[in-house]
Short mmCIF file of C-alpha atoms and ligand atoms in Angstrom, two decimals:
data_model
loop_
_atom_site.label_atom_id
_atom_site.label_comp_id
_atom_site.label_asym_id
_atom_site.label_seq_id
_atom_site.Cartn_x
_atom_site.Cartn_y
_atom_site.Cartn_z
CA MET L 44 0.01 0.01 -0.01
CA GLU L 45 2.69 2.48 1.05
CA TYR L 46 4.75 1.39 -1.94
CA SER L 47 1.96 2.10 -4.44
CA LYS L 48 1.15 5.40 -2.71
CA LEU L 49 4.74 6.45 -3.26
CA ARG L 50 4.71 5.26 -6.85
CA TYR L 51 1.43 7.08 -7.56
CA LYS L 52 2.90 10.26 -6.07
CA GLU L 53 5.85 9.95 -8.45
CA ILE L 54 3.57 9.37 -11.44
CA LEU L 55 1.44 12.36 -10.40
CA ALA L 56 4.54 14.54 -10.15
CA LEU L 57 5.52 13.41 -13.65
CA ILE L 58 2.08 14.25 -15.02
CA GLU L 59 2.05 17.66 -13.38
CA ARG L 60 5.53 18.45 -14.74
CA VAL L 61 4.65 17.39 -18.27
CA GLU L 62 1.29 19.21 -18.25
CA ARG L 63 3.02 22.43 -17.22
CA GLU L 64 5.55 21.97 -20.04
CA ALA L 65 2.83 21.28 -22.63
CA ALA L 66 0.76 24.21 -21.36
CA GLU L 67 3.39 26.56 -22.79
CA LEU L 68 2.21 25.50 -26.27
CA ILE L 69 -1.30 26.60 -25.35
CA LEU L 70 -0.23 29.90 -23.81
CA GLN L 71 2.01 30.82 -26.73
CA ALA L 72 -0.42 29.66 -29.45
CA HIS L 73 -1.01 32.05 -32.33
CA GLY L 74 -2.76 31.88 -35.68
CA ILE L 75 -5.01 29.13 -34.33
CA LEU L 76 -6.89 27.41 -37.14
CA ALA L 77 -9.80 25.09 -36.41
CA GLU L 78 -10.34 21.99 -38.55
CA ALA L 79 -13.76 20.38 -38.39
CA LYS L 80 -13.78 16.71 -37.30
CA THR L 81 -17.31 15.23 -37.24
CA GLY L 82 -19.05 18.60 -37.66
CA LYS L 83 -18.77 22.37 -37.15
CA ARG L 84 -18.85 22.05 -33.36
CA ASP L 85 -16.31 19.24 -33.20
CA VAL L 86 -12.97 20.88 -33.98
CA VAL L 87 -9.30 20.21 -33.64
CA THR L 88 -6.19 22.41 -34.04
CA GLU L 89 -2.54 21.73 -34.58
CA TYR L 90 -2.08 22.63 -30.91
CA ASP L 91 -4.35 19.76 -29.74
CA ARG L 92 -2.10 17.42 -31.72
CA ARG L 93 1.17 19.01 -30.56
CA VAL L 94 0.15 18.96 -26.89
CA GLN L 95 -0.89 15.30 -27.19
CA GLU L 96 2.37 14.34 -28.95
CA LEU L 97 4.45 16.03 -26.29
CA LEU L 98 2.54 14.35 -23.46
CA MET L 99 2.79 10.93 -25.09
CA GLU L 100 6.50 11.31 -25.77
CA ARG L 101 7.29 12.30 -22.16
CA PHE L 102 5.08 9.58 -20.65
CA ARG L 103 6.60 6.93 -22.96
CA ASP L 104 10.08 7.98 -21.93
CA ALA L 105 9.22 7.59 -18.28
CA LEU L 106 6.94 4.53 -18.54
CA PRO L 107 7.78 2.66 -21.78
CA GLU L 108 5.17 -0.03 -21.16
CA ALA L 109 2.27 2.46 -20.89
CA HIS L 110 -0.69 2.45 -23.26
CA PHE L 111 -2.73 5.43 -24.39
CA PHE L 112 -6.37 6.43 -24.80
CA CYS L 113 -6.29 9.92 -26.23
CA GLU L 114 -8.79 12.23 -27.90
CA GLU L 115 -6.71 12.97 -30.97
CA MET L 116 -5.79 9.36 -31.73
CA ASP L 117 -7.32 7.27 -34.52
CA GLU L 118 -7.26 4.04 -32.58
CA GLN L 119 -7.32 3.79 -28.78
CA ASP L 120 -5.29 1.27 -26.83
CA ARG L 121 -6.88 -1.30 -24.54
CA LEU L 122 -8.63 0.16 -21.52
CA ASP L 123 -7.63 -2.75 -19.26
CA ALA L 124 -3.91 -2.23 -19.91
CA GLU L 125 -1.58 -2.58 -16.94
CA GLN L 126 -0.69 1.13 -17.30
CA LEU L 127 -2.84 3.51 -19.26
CA PHE L 128 -2.83 7.27 -19.78
CA ILE L 129 -6.22 8.74 -20.70
CA ILE L 130 -5.51 12.11 -22.28
CA ASP L 131 -7.50 15.12 -23.43
CA PRO L 132 -4.73 17.43 -24.73
CA ILE L 133 -7.02 20.46 -24.83
CA ASP L 134 -10.40 20.16 -23.17
CA GLY L 135 -12.35 23.17 -24.28
CA THR L 136 -11.01 23.33 -27.81
CA MET L 137 -13.87 25.61 -28.94
CA ASN L 138 -12.93 28.07 -26.15
CA PHE L 139 -9.28 27.78 -27.21
CA VAL L 140 -10.09 28.59 -30.83
CA HIS L 141 -12.21 31.60 -29.95
CA GLY L 142 -9.98 33.16 -27.30
CA PHE L 143 -12.18 32.26 -24.30
CA HIS L 144 -9.38 31.56 -21.85
CA HIS L 145 -11.01 28.55 -20.19
CA SER L 146 -9.45 25.28 -21.34
CA CYS L 147 -7.25 22.72 -19.74
CA ILE L 148 -5.03 19.67 -20.21
CA SER L 149 -6.60 16.60 -18.64
CA VAL L 150 -4.63 13.42 -17.87
CA ALA L 151 -5.79 10.35 -15.97
CA TYR L 152 -3.61 7.38 -15.17
CA ALA L 153 -5.32 3.97 -14.85
CA GLU L 154 -4.19 0.47 -14.02
CA ARG L 155 -6.25 -2.49 -15.31
CA GLY L 156 -9.21 -0.23 -15.96
CA ILE L 157 -9.19 1.62 -12.62
CA VAL L 158 -8.35 5.30 -12.61
CA ARG L 159 -5.73 5.90 -9.92
CA ILE L 160 -4.56 9.45 -10.67
CA GLY L 161 -6.09 12.55 -12.22
CA ALA L 162 -4.52 15.90 -13.02
CA VAL L 163 -6.35 18.75 -14.75
CA TYR L 164 -4.35 21.92 -15.48
CA ASN L 165 -5.86 25.26 -16.50
CA PRO L 166 -2.82 27.24 -17.69
CA TYR L 167 -4.69 30.55 -17.99
CA VAL L 168 -5.16 30.85 -14.26
CA ASP L 169 -2.37 28.45 -13.23
CA GLU L 170 -4.72 26.07 -11.47
CA MET L 171 -3.60 22.46 -11.10
CA PHE L 172 -6.33 20.13 -9.82
CA THR L 173 -5.06 16.71 -8.78
CA ALA L 174 -6.20 13.52 -7.09
CA VAL L 175 -4.75 10.14 -6.18
CA ALA L 176 -7.37 7.46 -5.51
CA GLY L 177 -7.89 7.09 -1.77
CA HIS L 178 -5.88 10.18 -0.90
CA GLY L 179 -8.14 13.17 -1.60
CA SER L 180 -8.01 16.01 -4.10
CA SER L 181 -6.01 19.21 -4.20
CA LEU L 182 -5.88 22.50 -6.01
CA ASN L 183 -2.32 23.79 -6.33
CA GLY L 184 -1.33 21.45 -3.50
CA ARG L 185 -4.10 22.46 -1.10
CA PRO L 186 -6.90 20.01 -0.21
CA ILE L 187 -10.29 20.77 -1.77
CA HIS L 188 -13.78 19.56 -0.89
CA VAL L 189 -17.19 19.71 -2.53
CA SER L 190 -19.76 22.11 -1.15
CA ASP L 191 -22.10 21.03 1.68
CA ALA L 192 -24.98 22.97 0.14
CA GLY L 193 -28.02 21.53 -1.54
CA LEU L 194 -29.02 22.22 -5.14
CA SER L 195 -30.98 25.39 -4.29
CA GLU L 196 -27.94 27.07 -2.72
CA GLY L 197 -25.46 26.44 -5.50
CA ILE L 198 -24.52 27.02 -9.13
CA VAL L 199 -25.09 24.30 -11.75
CA CYS L 200 -22.63 23.75 -14.59
CA PHE L 201 -23.74 21.87 -17.67
CA GLY L 202 -22.33 20.80 -21.00
CA SER L 203 -24.41 21.05 -24.16
CA ALA L 204 -23.24 17.67 -25.63
CA PRO L 205 -22.38 19.75 -28.72
CA TYR L 206 -21.68 16.80 -31.01
CA ASN L 207 -25.11 15.29 -30.39
CA PRO L 208 -27.82 17.74 -31.50
CA GLU L 209 -30.48 15.08 -30.87
CA LEU L 210 -29.80 15.63 -27.15
CA SER L 211 -30.21 19.45 -27.26
CA ASP L 212 -33.88 19.60 -26.27
CA ARG L 213 -33.35 17.29 -23.31
CA THR L 214 -30.17 19.12 -22.30
CA PHE L 215 -31.71 22.59 -22.35
CA GLY L 216 -34.94 21.31 -20.75
CA LEU L 217 -32.92 19.95 -17.87
CA ALA L 218 -30.83 23.14 -17.70
CA ARG L 219 -34.07 25.13 -17.43
CA THR L 220 -35.35 22.90 -14.65
CA LEU L 221 -32.05 23.21 -12.78
CA TYR L 222 -31.96 26.97 -13.33
CA ASP L 223 -35.27 27.25 -11.54
CA ALA L 224 -34.10 24.93 -8.77
CA SER L 225 -30.65 26.51 -8.17
CA LEU L 226 -28.99 29.89 -7.95
CA ASP L 227 -27.96 29.93 -11.64
CA VAL L 228 -26.51 27.84 -14.46
CA ARG L 229 -23.19 28.02 -16.36
CA ARG L 230 -22.10 26.56 -19.72
CA GLU L 231 -18.35 27.12 -19.51
CA GLY L 232 -17.07 24.83 -22.29
CA SER L 233 -14.80 22.31 -20.57
CA ALA L 234 -16.16 19.15 -19.01
CA ALA L 235 -12.93 18.49 -17.14
CA LEU L 236 -12.95 21.97 -15.57
CA ASP L 237 -16.68 21.67 -14.75
CA LEU L 238 -15.86 18.55 -12.74
CA CYS L 239 -13.04 20.41 -11.01
CA SER L 240 -15.44 23.27 -10.19
CA VAL L 241 -17.65 20.71 -8.43
CA ALA L 242 -14.60 19.32 -6.61
CA ALA L 243 -13.59 22.78 -5.42
CA GLY L 244 -17.10 23.60 -4.20
CA ARG L 245 -17.56 26.34 -6.77
CA ALA L 246 -20.45 24.53 -8.45
CA GLY L 247 -22.88 22.25 -6.66
CA LEU L 248 -23.64 20.12 -9.70
CA TYR L 249 -22.50 19.39 -13.26
CA PHE L 250 -24.33 17.39 -15.91
CA GLU L 251 -23.89 16.55 -19.57
CA LEU L 252 -25.81 14.02 -21.63
CA ARG L 253 -22.89 12.76 -23.75
CA VAL L 254 -19.18 12.90 -22.93
CA SER L 255 -16.12 10.81 -23.83
CA LEU L 256 -13.85 9.06 -21.39
CA TRP L 257 -11.01 11.56 -21.95
CA ASP L 258 -13.40 14.40 -21.00
CA TYR L 259 -14.21 13.01 -17.57
CA ALA L 260 -11.70 10.33 -16.45
CA ALA L 261 -9.39 12.72 -14.52
CA GLY L 262 -12.10 15.18 -13.44
CA ALA L 263 -14.42 12.49 -12.10
CA LEU L 264 -11.68 11.10 -9.84
CA ILE L 265 -10.90 14.66 -8.65
CA ALA L 266 -14.62 15.27 -7.90
CA GLU L 267 -15.00 11.93 -6.11
CA GLU L 268 -11.85 12.28 -4.08
CA ALA L 269 -13.14 15.71 -3.01
CA GLY L 270 -16.20 14.02 -1.55
CA GLY L 271 -18.44 14.28 -4.59
CA GLN L 272 -20.57 11.71 -6.33
CA CYS L 273 -20.29 10.88 -10.04
CA CYS L 274 -22.62 8.67 -12.07
CA THR L 275 -24.58 8.65 -15.31
CA ALA L 276 -27.54 11.05 -15.53
CA ASP L 277 -29.88 8.24 -14.54
CA GLY L 278 -27.77 7.20 -11.56
CA GLY L 279 -25.91 4.29 -13.23
CA CYS L 280 -22.24 3.36 -13.45
CA PHE L 281 -20.02 4.60 -16.29
CA PRO L 282 -19.53 2.06 -19.12
CA ALA L 283 -16.53 -0.18 -18.43
CA ASP L 284 -15.64 -0.25 -22.12
CA GLY L 285 -14.95 3.48 -22.20
CA SER L 286 -17.78 4.29 -24.60
CA LYS L 287 -19.57 7.65 -24.53
CA THR L 288 -21.91 8.27 -21.62
CA SER L 289 -23.99 10.86 -19.80
CA ILE L 290 -22.57 12.25 -16.58
CA LEU L 291 -23.84 13.77 -13.37
CA ALA L 292 -21.45 14.97 -10.67
CA GLY L 293 -22.06 16.93 -7.55
CA SER L 294 -22.00 17.18 -3.81
CA PRO L 295 -24.01 14.37 -2.18
CA ALA L 296 -26.71 16.88 -1.16
CA ALA L 297 -27.07 18.37 -4.65
CA VAL L 298 -27.08 14.93 -6.34
CA LYS L 299 -29.85 13.79 -3.97
CA ASP L 300 -31.84 16.93 -4.77
CA PHE L 301 -31.30 16.35 -8.50
CA PHE L 302 -32.78 12.85 -8.41
CA ARG L 303 -35.70 13.99 -6.26
CA LEU L 304 -36.43 16.84 -8.67
CA THR L 305 -36.12 14.76 -11.88
CA ALA L 306 -38.27 12.00 -10.38
CA GLU L 307 -41.03 14.59 -9.82
CA SER L 308 -40.88 16.12 -13.33
C1 IPD F 632 -15.66 19.18 -25.04
C2 IPD F 632 -15.79 20.09 -23.84
C3 IPD F 632 -17.19 20.60 -23.71
C4 IPD F 632 -18.19 19.48 -23.63
C5 IPD F 632 -18.03 18.49 -24.77
C6 IPD F 632 -16.58 18.00 -24.84
P1 IPD F 632 -13.30 19.16 -26.29
O1 IPD F 632 -14.35 18.66 -25.15
O2 IPD F 632 -15.44 19.40 -22.65
O3 IPD F 632 -17.39 21.38 -22.56
O4 IPD F 632 -19.47 20.01 -23.67
O5 IPD F 632 -18.88 17.42 -24.57
O6 IPD F 632 -16.42 17.12 -25.91
O7 IPD F 632 -13.88 18.74 -27.62
O8 IPD F 632 -13.18 20.61 -26.16
O9 IPD F 632 -12.05 18.41 -25.95
CA1 CA F 633 -12.59 17.05 -24.25
#
């Protein structure tokens, strides 16, 4: 136990160091050109690719056996690998392209399908959110905890599941319901940072009806290790095969209020 704790701390330190190095590419980016992937809302830039390449190169140097499950990769490695990095090189690419300074680098480290470490770095405000399974979450080295407040006393973040227009009516219907039931809603444009906002007690709840594993793997561990609850929007477990899913994360009080409210409507 103590051995793995030490080893996880070393891997976390590696991830933090490499994220900070790669963040320079984001901060110094210029002439950013968006290329459409599956549609006009699903975009990639040369910076997404360069950040991912740098992260993979550094992680491979340190852990040559490691496998990868990354957003800008044509084929993902096996999820149940002995050592796996789950990487979103720029979460919030649309923000990045349009100069909204709210994006991050998200890295999770998993062993045999279980996420052990998460690190989400927002270079614009120099905020490093981290967690090691079983050892709590931190923001720039200081412990963080979800809010104690119920849904009515907090802010709700949501994602619009932008690549799935068939979910828009349900998404905005739910956002409207939660707007009425809370203090206000936010659509900030980065699922990983939304999860960290829950972890830090800034938001009481976050939901999105379709996300990918790289969007939430690190952030969900950070939210859970900060005392939060994470599940699918209907209260289920996330798919073990890493396929796309809905997500709900929040303080225990806000999650309870969410299910009471949605059961009524
Ligand atoms: C997206 C962001 C966005 C969320 C989408 C994600 P990307 O990730 O996290 O907030 O609504 O579902 O795909 O494409 O910027 O890496
Ligand atoms: Ca993402």
